[in-house]
Every structure is written in structure tokens, then in C-alpha cells.
């Protein structure tokens, strides 16, 4: 039998899913003042971290470590090898040597001041890095400070009499002693002639060495040192008696 069509009441309309459009929310306008404060807080925090890393003594930030961060090298400038100054000797002599080797800097004050530390070592380098470089407006200010601080090396110089009081140390080889003594002799003013240097060196020797080297008074300083080395070797091997041993033997007799 043919089926009758469904009535309107039997027809159902499918329910479609309901979607709601998202409500647009306006972002608050940027507060540049707050951002600036936040940035400064981060910088301050990083600075505190740097200080805490070394016990709160010093910052390790690049801008604080580099004394002259804005110095630009000249085109084709090649840094020379410097003689290091460790606090001994005439500071003006060192300044002359440094400036002579920095001829390529073309009297660039900032470049001279930036590279001066490369010619220092030990206590002098520590002196340089501890001072506030803002006090040095030009190279001349730095050079004057340096020469004034280490001027004592020129003012307190050995004389001929003080050379005779420089003794050989117990753990020092004769060559080391001779080199140390000769360094001081080179500072005497007026300069000493070669024969005078040998004469005062022999006077500084202990009796054992003096007795074996007095015959070398007409030789050069280098030759005297070589003979002294041989005497020292023989003393160690007991092939010759020291002055104290000879004196003790004489007293026993």
C-alpha cells in the first residue's frame, strides 16, 4: 500500500550549533613611563648581580671594566710590543720609550691613554686600573701623574758606597747575585766606568769569593762573574775551603 506523506507536526527541523562571536577587548595603552622604570630596574638588578659575583667589591660589566670603551683604532694601526714597567727604574725613561713606539697613534690622546696599560705590569698596572680615569683629560695629565707617583725610583738611587753593602743571598747563585748587583750599579749617577764597577763589586764580595777573585781585578765584569761561578761550584763540591772553614782550622791549630 502506498504510504501517506508525513504531516507538518511530524517534520522536525535540525538544530544548528550556536556560535557566539568573540567580544573584542581593547588593550590598555602602553605606558612608556612604566616600561622605562621596568628597564631601569632590570639594569639595576644586573648591576647588583655583577657586584655580588665578586663579593660586592667591583662590577664586571664591560662598560665598567673597559677604561676607554669609546676609543676607535686608527686604520692599519698595529699595536707594538712594549717594554713592561714594573715600578722599578726611571718613569720618564719608560714614558719616552712608550711614546716612541706609539708614533703611529698620531698624538691621539685617547689612544695613548688606552694602550698605556699594555706597557705596565705588577704594582704599576694595579695603580693604573685603580685610579679614576676621568681625572685624565689628556695624555699629559696621565703622564704627569705616572711620573710623579714613581719619581721615588729616581730620588732614592744607590751610590758607590751602598753598592759595597749589597750581599749575596744564601739561596742565590753567583750569576744571579752578579746580575742583581749590576742592575743597581747601572743606576748610580754619575755612571761608573767598567774598571770602577769591577772594583766596587769585589769589595762587596764575602771574604771567600774576594780571596779567589782579587786577581781578576783587571778583567771585565762579565769575566769576573764567570770566575765567581766556578768558585761557587768548587765551594759546593768542597774542592776549596770557604773562608769560615779556613778560619776555624787556623784557630784549631
PDB file of N, CA and C in Angstrom, residues 73-157:
ATOM      1  N   UNK A  73      90.330  52.406  17.028  1.00  0.00           N
ATOM      2  CA  UNK A  73      91.678  52.241  16.498  1.00  0.00           C
ATOM      3  C   UNK A  73      91.815  52.926  15.148  1.00  0.00           C
ATOM      4  N   UNK A  74      92.995  53.467  14.916  1.00  0.00           N
ATOM      5  CA  UNK A  74      93.274  54.071  13.626  1.00  0.00           C
ATOM      6  C   UNK A  74      93.392  52.983  12.560  1.00  0.00           C
ATOM      7  N   UNK A  75      93.089  53.346  11.336  1.00  0.00           N
ATOM      8  CA  UNK A  75      93.189  52.395  10.230  1.00  0.00           C
ATOM      9  C   UNK A  75      94.636  51.919  10.092  1.00  0.00           C
ATOM     10  N   UNK A  76      94.795  50.601   9.987  1.00  0.00           N
ATOM     11  CA  UNK A  76      96.100  49.955   9.816  1.00  0.00           C
ATOM     12  C   UNK A  76      97.019  50.137  11.032  1.00  0.00           C
ATOM     13  N   UNK A  77      96.442  50.530  12.167  1.00  0.00           N
ATOM     14  CA  UNK A  77      97.283  50.669  13.366  1.00  0.00           C
ATOM     15  C   UNK A  77      97.595  49.286  13.933  1.00  0.00           C
ATOM     16  N   UNK A  78      98.845  49.028  14.170  1.00  0.00           N
ATOM     17  CA  UNK A  78      99.288  47.761  14.737  1.00  0.00           C
ATOM     18  C   UNK A  78      99.969  48.034  16.070  1.00  0.00           C
ATOM     19  N   UNK A  79      99.438  47.424  17.136  1.00  0.00           N
ATOM     20  CA  UNK A  79      99.984  47.680  18.461  1.00  0.00           C
ATOM     21  C   UNK A  79     101.383  47.084  18.585  1.00  0.00           C
ATOM     22  N   UNK A  80     102.360  47.888  18.974  1.00  0.00           N
ATOM     23  CA  UNK A  80     103.732  47.379  19.100  1.00  0.00           C
ATOM     24  C   UNK A  80     103.928  46.580  20.381  1.00  0.00           C
ATOM     25  N   UNK A  81     105.064  45.920  20.473  1.00  0.00           N
ATOM     26  CA  UNK A  81     105.440  45.220  21.694  1.00  0.00           C
ATOM     27  C   UNK A  81     106.116  46.220  22.623  1.00  0.00           C
ATOM     28  N   UNK A  82     105.588  46.338  23.847  1.00  0.00           N
ATOM     29  CA  UNK A  82     106.102  47.327  24.785  1.00  0.00           C
ATOM     30  C   UNK A  82     107.052  46.692  25.796  1.00  0.00           C
ATOM     31  N   UNK A  83     108.013  47.484  26.263  1.00  0.00           N
ATOM     32  CA  UNK A  83     108.819  47.104  27.419  1.00  0.00           C
ATOM     33  C   UNK A  83     107.967  47.343  28.657  1.00  0.00           C
ATOM     34  N   UNK A  84     107.812  46.322  29.487  1.00  0.00           N
ATOM     35  CA  UNK A  84     106.937  46.433  30.653  1.00  0.00           C
ATOM     36  C   UNK A  84     107.633  47.160  31.796  1.00  0.00           C
ATOM     37  N   UNK A  85     106.894  48.053  32.432  1.00  0.00           N
ATOM     38  CA  UNK A  85     107.404  48.795  33.588  1.00  0.00           C
ATOM     39  C   UNK A  85     106.745  48.229  34.835  1.00  0.00           C
ATOM     40  N   UNK A  86     107.556  47.723  35.768  1.00  0.00           N
ATOM     41  CA  UNK A  86     107.018  47.080  36.969  1.00  0.00           C
ATOM     42  C   UNK A  86     107.178  47.930  38.222  1.00  0.00           C
ATOM     43  N   UNK A  87     107.537  49.195  38.050  1.00  0.00           N
ATOM     44  CA  UNK A  87     107.693  50.072  39.206  1.00  0.00           C
ATOM     45  C   UNK A  87     109.130  50.355  39.555  1.00  0.00           C
ATOM     46  N   UNK A  88     110.073  49.760  38.827  1.00  0.00           N
ATOM     47  CA  UNK A  88     111.491  49.999  39.071  1.00  0.00           C
ATOM     48  C   UNK A  88     112.081  50.779  37.905  1.00  0.00           C
ATOM     49  N   UNK A  89     112.993  51.669  38.225  1.00  0.00           N
ATOM     50  CA  UNK A  89     113.622  52.447  37.166  1.00  0.00           C
ATOM     51  C   UNK A  89     112.972  53.805  36.981  1.00  0.00           C
ATOM     52  N   UNK A  90     113.548  54.590  36.109  1.00  0.00           N
ATOM     53  CA  UNK A  90     113.097  55.952  35.861  1.00  0.00           C
ATOM     54  C   UNK A  90     111.775  55.936  35.092  1.00  0.00           C
ATOM     55  N   UNK A  91     110.693  56.512  35.661  1.00  0.00           N
ATOM     56  CA  UNK A  91     109.402  56.511  34.958  1.00  0.00           C
ATOM     57  C   UNK A  91     109.424  57.346  33.682  1.00  0.00           C
ATOM     58  N   UNK A  92     110.212  58.417  33.673  1.00  0.00           N
ATOM     59  CA  UNK A  92     110.281  59.263  32.477  1.00  0.00           C
ATOM     60  C   UNK A  92     110.933  58.502  31.324  1.00  0.00           C
ATOM     61  N   UNK A  93     111.929  57.697  31.647  1.00  0.00           N
ATOM     62  CA  UNK A  93     112.562  56.871  30.614  1.00  0.00           C
ATOM     63  C   UNK A  93     111.545  55.917  29.996  1.00  0.00           C
ATOM     64  N   UNK A  94     110.678  55.364  30.839  1.00  0.00           N
ATOM     65  CA  UNK A  94     109.638  54.467  30.321  1.00  0.00           C
ATOM     66  C   UNK A  94     108.653  55.233  29.442  1.00  0.00           C
ATOM     67  N   UNK A  95     108.288  56.439  29.854  1.00  0.00           N
ATOM     68  CA  UNK A  95     107.366  57.244  29.052  1.00  0.00           C
ATOM     69  C   UNK A  95     107.960  57.558  27.680  1.00  0.00           C
ATOM     70  N   UNK A  96     109.254  57.842  27.649  1.00  0.00           N
ATOM     71  CA  UNK A  96     109.908  58.129  26.369  1.00  0.00           C
ATOM     72  C   UNK A  96     109.848  56.912  25.446  1.00  0.00           C
ATOM     73  N   UNK A  97     110.162  55.752  26.015  1.00  0.00           N
ATOM     74  CA  UNK A  97     110.127  54.534  25.217  1.00  0.00           C
ATOM     75  C   UNK A  97     108.730  54.219  24.708  1.00  0.00           C
ATOM     76  N   UNK A  98     107.724  54.433  25.568  1.00  0.00           N
ATOM     77  CA  UNK A  98     106.339  54.159  25.177  1.00  0.00           C
ATOM     78  C   UNK A  98     105.896  55.076  24.040  1.00  0.00           C
ATOM     79  N   UNK A  99     106.165  56.368  24.182  1.00  0.00           N
ATOM     80  CA  UNK A  99     105.743  57.333  23.160  1.00  0.00           C
ATOM     81  C   UNK A  99     106.466  57.092  21.838  1.00  0.00           C
ATOM     82  N   UNK A 100     107.710  56.666  21.915  1.00  0.00           N
ATOM     83  CA  UNK A 100     108.460  56.388  20.686  1.00  0.00           C
ATOM     84  C   UNK A 100     107.832  55.232  19.916  1.00  0.00           C
ATOM     85  N   UNK A 101     107.356  54.221  20.650  1.00  0.00           N
ATOM     86  CA  UNK A 101     106.741  53.065  19.994  1.00  0.00           C
ATOM     87  C   UNK A 101     105.305  53.340  19.550  1.00  0.00           C
ATOM     88  N   UNK A 102     104.703  54.409  20.080  1.00  0.00           N
ATOM     89  CA  UNK A 102     103.327  54.754  19.712  1.00  0.00           C
ATOM     90  C   UNK A 102     103.291  55.882  18.686  1.00  0.00           C
ATOM     91  N   UNK A 103     104.314  55.980  17.879  1.00  0.00           N
ATOM     92  CA  UNK A 103     104.353  57.033  16.857  1.00  0.00           C
ATOM     93  C   UNK A 103     103.150  56.936  15.920  1.00  0.00           C
ATOM     94  N   UNK A 104     102.688  55.710  15.673  1.00  0.00           N
ATOM     95  CA  UNK A 104     101.563  55.517  14.762  1.00  0.00           C
ATOM     96  C   UNK A 104     100.239  56.030  15.292  1.00  0.00           C
ATOM     97  N   UNK A 105     100.192  56.416  16.573  1.00  0.00           N
ATOM     98  CA  UNK A 105      98.945  56.917  17.157  1.00  0.00           C
ATOM     99  C   UNK A 105      98.657  58.350  16.752  1.00  0.00           C
ATOM    100  N   UNK A 106      99.621  59.009  16.119  1.00  0.00           N
ATOM    101  CA  UNK A 106      99.444  60.383  15.627  1.00  0.00           C
ATOM    102  C   UNK A 106      98.962  61.332  16.719  1.00  0.00           C
ATOM    103  N   UNK A 107      99.543  61.221  17.869  1.00  0.00           N
ATOM    104  CA  UNK A 107      99.215  62.090  19.031  1.00  0.00           C
ATOM    105  C   UNK A 107      97.729  62.036  19.395  1.00  0.00           C
ATOM    106  N   UNK A 108      97.137  60.860  19.244  1.00  0.00           N
ATOM    107  CA  UNK A 108      95.758  60.639  19.663  1.00  0.00           C
ATOM    108  C   UNK A 108      95.768  60.365  21.162  1.00  0.00           C
ATOM    109  N   UNK A 109      95.344  61.348  21.957  1.00  0.00           N
ATOM    110  CA  UNK A 109      95.441  61.241  23.413  1.00  0.00           C
ATOM    111  C   UNK A 109      94.690  60.038  23.959  1.00  0.00           C
ATOM    112  N   UNK A 110      93.471  59.813  23.473  1.00  0.00           N
ATOM    113  CA  UNK A 110      92.675  58.695  23.986  1.00  0.00           C
ATOM    114  C   UNK A 110      93.338  57.360  23.670  1.00  0.00           C
ATOM    115  N   UNK A 111      93.924  57.250  22.499  1.00  0.00           N
ATOM    116  CA  UNK A 111      94.598  56.013  22.120  1.00  0.00           C
ATOM    117  C   UNK A 111      95.845  55.797  22.967  1.00  0.00           C
ATOM    118  N   UNK A 112      96.590  56.855  23.222  1.00  0.00           N
ATOM    119  CA  UNK A 112      97.783  56.755  24.068  1.00  0.00           C
ATOM    120  C   UNK A 112      97.409  56.306  25.477  1.00  0.00           C
ATOM    121  N   UNK A 113      96.359  56.908  26.033  1.00  0.00           N
ATOM    122  CA  UNK A 113      95.937  56.566  27.393  1.00  0.00           C
ATOM    123  C   UNK A 113      95.385  55.146  27.462  1.00  0.00           C
ATOM    124  N   UNK A 114      94.664  54.734  26.408  1.00  0.00           N
ATOM    125  CA  UNK A 114      94.067  53.398  26.409  1.00  0.00           C
ATOM    126  C   UNK A 114      95.121  52.307  26.352  1.00  0.00           C
ATOM    127  N   UNK A 115      96.181  52.528  25.589  1.00  0.00           N
ATOM    128  CA  UNK A 115      97.194  51.495  25.400  1.00  0.00           C
ATOM    129  C   UNK A 115      98.347  51.590  26.392  1.00  0.00           C
ATOM    130  N   UNK A 116      98.356  52.608  27.224  1.00  0.00           N
ATOM    131  CA  UNK A 116      99.449  52.742  28.185  1.00  0.00           C
ATOM    132  C   UNK A 116      99.478  51.571  29.154  1.00  0.00           C
ATOM    133  N   UNK A 117      98.306  51.042  29.489  1.00  0.00           N
ATOM    134  CA  UNK A 117      98.245  49.915  30.428  1.00  0.00           C
ATOM    135  C   UNK A 117      98.959  48.685  29.883  1.00  0.00           C
ATOM    136  N   UNK A 118      99.076  48.579  28.534  1.00  0.00           N
ATOM    137  CA  UNK A 118      99.750  47.433  27.936  1.00  0.00           C
ATOM    138  C   UNK A 118     101.251  47.450  28.195  1.00  0.00           C
ATOM    139  N   UNK A 119     101.767  48.586  28.671  1.00  0.00           N
ATOM    140  CA  UNK A 119     103.199  48.695  28.950  1.00  0.00           C
ATOM    141  C   UNK A 119     103.500  48.593  30.438  1.00  0.00           C
ATOM    142  N   UNK A 120     102.488  48.234  31.235  1.00  0.00           N
ATOM    143  CA  UNK A 120     102.654  48.162  32.690  1.00  0.00           C
ATOM    144  C   UNK A 120     102.474  46.728  33.172  1.00  0.00           C
ATOM    145  N   UNK A 121     103.043  46.441  34.343  1.00  0.00           N
ATOM    146  CA  UNK A 121     102.872  45.120  34.948  1.00  0.00           C
ATOM    147  C   UNK A 121     102.964  45.249  36.459  1.00  0.00           C
ATOM    148  N   UNK A 122     102.426  44.250  37.140  1.00  0.00           N
ATOM    149  CA  UNK A 122     102.535  44.209  38.599  1.00  0.00           C
ATOM    150  C   UNK A 122     101.879  45.395  39.281  1.00  0.00           C
ATOM    151  N   UNK A 123     102.621  46.017  40.190  1.00  0.00           N
ATOM    152  CA  UNK A 123     102.082  47.109  41.004  1.00  0.00           C
ATOM    153  C   UNK A 123     101.702  48.318  40.163  1.00  0.00           C
ATOM    154  N   UNK A 124     102.427  48.568  39.076  1.00  0.00           N
ATOM    155  CA  UNK A 124     102.119  49.735  38.247  1.00  0.00           C
ATOM    156  C   UNK A 124     100.794  49.554  37.505  1.00  0.00           C
ATOM    157  N   UNK A 125     100.518  48.339  37.055  1.00  0.00           N
ATOM    158  CA  UNK A 125      99.241  48.072  36.390  1.00  0.00           C
ATOM    159  C   UNK A 125      98.093  48.189  37.387  1.00  0.00           C
ATOM    160  N   UNK A 126      98.327  47.729  38.606  1.00  0.00           N
ATOM    161  CA  UNK A 126      97.306  47.859  39.653  1.00  0.00           C
ATOM    162  C   UNK A 126      97.036  49.328  39.952  1.00  0.00           C
ATOM    163  N   UNK A 127      98.093  50.135  40.022  1.00  0.00           N
ATOM    164  CA  UNK A 127      97.940  51.577  40.247  1.00  0.00           C
ATOM    165  C   UNK A 127      97.098  52.198  39.137  1.00  0.00           C
ATOM    166  N   UNK A 128      97.372  51.820  37.911  1.00  0.00           N
ATOM    167  CA  UNK A 128      96.686  52.395  36.749  1.00  0.00           C
ATOM    168  C   UNK A 128      95.192  52.069  36.766  1.00  0.00           C
ATOM    169  N   UNK A 129      94.848  50.818  37.042  1.00  0.00           N
ATOM    170  CA  UNK A 129      93.451  50.392  36.961  1.00  0.00           C
ATOM    171  C   UNK A 129      92.622  50.862  38.150  1.00  0.00           C
ATOM    172  N   UNK A 130      93.262  51.174  39.256  1.00  0.00           N
ATOM    173  CA  UNK A 130      92.518  51.602  40.441  1.00  0.00           C
ATOM    174  C   UNK A 130      92.138  53.075  40.403  1.00  0.00           C
ATOM    175  N   UNK A 131      92.881  53.868  39.657  1.00  0.00           N
ATOM    176  CA  UNK A 131      92.602  55.296  39.615  1.00  0.00           C
ATOM    177  C   UNK A 131      91.403  55.586  38.723  1.00  0.00           C
ATOM    178  N   UNK A 132      90.722  56.677  39.029  1.00  0.00           N
ATOM    179  CA  UNK A 132      89.594  57.118  38.220  1.00  0.00           C
ATOM    180  C   UNK A 132      90.131  57.781  36.958  1.00  0.00           C
ATOM    181  N   UNK A 133      89.892  57.156  35.803  1.00  0.00           N
ATOM    182  CA  UNK A 133      90.461  57.700  34.569  1.00  0.00           C
ATOM    183  C   UNK A 133      89.823  59.013  34.140  1.00  0.00           C
ATOM    184  N   UNK A 134      88.733  59.418  34.802  1.00  0.00           N
ATOM    185  CA  UNK A 134      88.111  60.699  34.469  1.00  0.00           C
ATOM    186  C   UNK A 134      88.988  61.880  34.867  1.00  0.00           C
ATOM    187  N   UNK A 135      89.969  61.619  35.718  1.00  0.00           N
ATOM    188  CA  UNK A 135      90.866  62.698  36.130  1.00  0.00           C
ATOM    189  C   UNK A 135      91.887  63.006  35.044  1.00  0.00           C
ATOM    190  N   UNK A 136      92.006  62.113  34.064  1.00  0.00           N
ATOM    191  CA  UNK A 136      92.984  62.311  32.986  1.00  0.00           C
ATOM    192  C   UNK A 136      92.268  62.865  31.759  1.00  0.00           C
ATOM    193  N   UNK A 137      92.281  64.175  31.620  1.00  0.00           N
ATOM    194  CA  UNK A 137      91.610  64.804  30.484  1.00  0.00           C
ATOM    195  C   UNK A 137      92.407  64.611  29.195  1.00  0.00           C
ATOM    196  N   UNK A 138      93.712  64.586  29.315  1.00  0.00           N
ATOM    197  CA  UNK A 138      94.583  64.388  28.158  1.00  0.00           C
ATOM    198  C   UNK A 138      95.717  63.451  28.548  1.00  0.00           C
ATOM    199  N   UNK A 139      96.526  63.078  27.568  1.00  0.00           N
ATOM    200  CA  UNK A 139      97.689  62.232  27.819  1.00  0.00           C
ATOM    201  C   UNK A 139      98.654  62.901  28.791  1.00  0.00           C
ATOM    202  N   UNK A 140      98.790  64.207  28.693  1.00  0.00           N
ATOM    203  CA  UNK A 140      99.724  64.924  29.561  1.00  0.00           C
ATOM    204  C   UNK A 140      99.365  64.757  31.034  1.00  0.00           C
ATOM    205  N   UNK A 141      98.061  64.745  31.353  1.00  0.00           N
ATOM    206  CA  UNK A 141      97.638  64.554  32.743  1.00  0.00           C
ATOM    207  C   UNK A 141      98.065  63.172  33.242  1.00  0.00           C
ATOM    208  N   UNK A 142      97.855  62.158  32.416  1.00  0.00           N
ATOM    209  CA  UNK A 142      98.236  60.792  32.793  1.00  0.00           C
ATOM    210  C   UNK A 142      99.745  60.682  32.960  1.00  0.00           C
ATOM    211  N   UNK A 143     100.504  61.226  32.015  1.00  0.00           N
ATOM    212  CA  UNK A 143     101.963  61.138  32.068  1.00  0.00           C
ATOM    213  C   UNK A 143     102.514  61.836  33.308  1.00  0.00           C
ATOM    214  N   UNK A 144     101.940  62.977  33.660  1.00  0.00           N
ATOM    215  CA  UNK A 144     102.394  63.700  34.851  1.00  0.00           C
ATOM    216  C   UNK A 144     102.091  62.919  36.119  1.00  0.00           C
ATOM    217  N   UNK A 145     100.895  62.336  36.197  1.00  0.00           N
ATOM    218  CA  UNK A 145     100.536  61.513  37.361  1.00  0.00           C
ATOM    219  C   UNK A 145     101.489  60.329  37.501  1.00  0.00           C
ATOM    220  N   UNK A 146     101.764  59.675  36.396  1.00  0.00           N
ATOM    221  CA  UNK A 146     102.630  58.500  36.393  1.00  0.00           C
ATOM    222  C   UNK A 146     104.048  58.863  36.832  1.00  0.00           C
ATOM    223  N   UNK A 147     104.608  59.900  36.236  1.00  0.00           N
ATOM    224  CA  UNK A 147     105.978  60.304  36.559  1.00  0.00           C
ATOM    225  C   UNK A 147     106.091  60.752  38.011  1.00  0.00           C
ATOM    226  N   UNK A 148     105.080  61.457  38.500  1.00  0.00           N
ATOM    227  CA  UNK A 148     105.105  61.948  39.884  1.00  0.00           C
ATOM    228  C   UNK A 148     105.006  60.788  40.881  1.00  0.00           C
ATOM    229  N   UNK A 149     104.152  59.805  40.570  1.00  0.00           N
ATOM    230  CA  UNK A 149     103.941  58.695  41.504  1.00  0.00           C
ATOM    231  C   UNK A 149     105.174  57.810  41.639  1.00  0.00           C
ATOM    232  N   UNK A 150     105.893  57.592  40.540  1.00  0.00           N
ATOM    233  CA  UNK A 150     107.050  56.689  40.563  1.00  0.00           C
ATOM    234  C   UNK A 150     108.385  57.433  40.553  1.00  0.00           C
ATOM    235  N   UNK A 151     108.337  58.709  40.921  1.00  0.00           N
ATOM    236  CA  UNK A 151     109.551  59.513  40.958  1.00  0.00           C
ATOM    237  C   UNK A 151     110.529  59.034  42.025  1.00  0.00           C
ATOM    238  N   UNK A 152     110.017  58.331  43.035  1.00  0.00           N
ATOM    239  CA  UNK A 152     110.891  57.868  44.116  1.00  0.00           C
ATOM    240  C   UNK A 152     111.997  56.955  43.600  1.00  0.00           C
ATOM    241  N   UNK A 153     111.771  56.310  42.456  1.00  0.00           N
ATOM    242  CA  UNK A 153     112.810  55.455  41.880  1.00  0.00           C
ATOM    243  C   UNK A 153     114.033  56.250  41.465  1.00  0.00           C
ATOM    244  N   UNK A 154     113.828  57.520  41.145  1.00  0.00           N
ATOM    245  CA  UNK A 154     114.932  58.385  40.741  1.00  0.00           C
ATOM    246  C   UNK A 154     115.551  59.060  41.956  1.00  0.00           C
ATOM    247  N   UNK A 155     114.697  59.421  42.905  1.00  0.00           N
ATOM    248  CA  UNK A 155     115.177  60.151  44.082  1.00  0.00           C
ATOM    249  C   UNK A 155     115.953  59.250  45.031  1.00  0.00           C
ATOM    250  N   UNK A 156     115.545  57.986  45.140  1.00  0.00           N
ATOM    251  CA  UNK A 156     116.239  57.047  46.025  1.00  0.00           C
ATOM    252  C   UNK A 156     117.065  56.109  45.153  1.00  0.00           C
ATOM    253  N   UNK A 157     118.261  56.523  44.825  1.00  0.00           N
ATOM    254  CA  UNK A 157     119.132  55.720  43.960  1.00  0.00           C
ATOM    255  C   UNK A 157     120.364  55.297  44.747  1.00  0.00           C
TER     256      UNK A 157
END
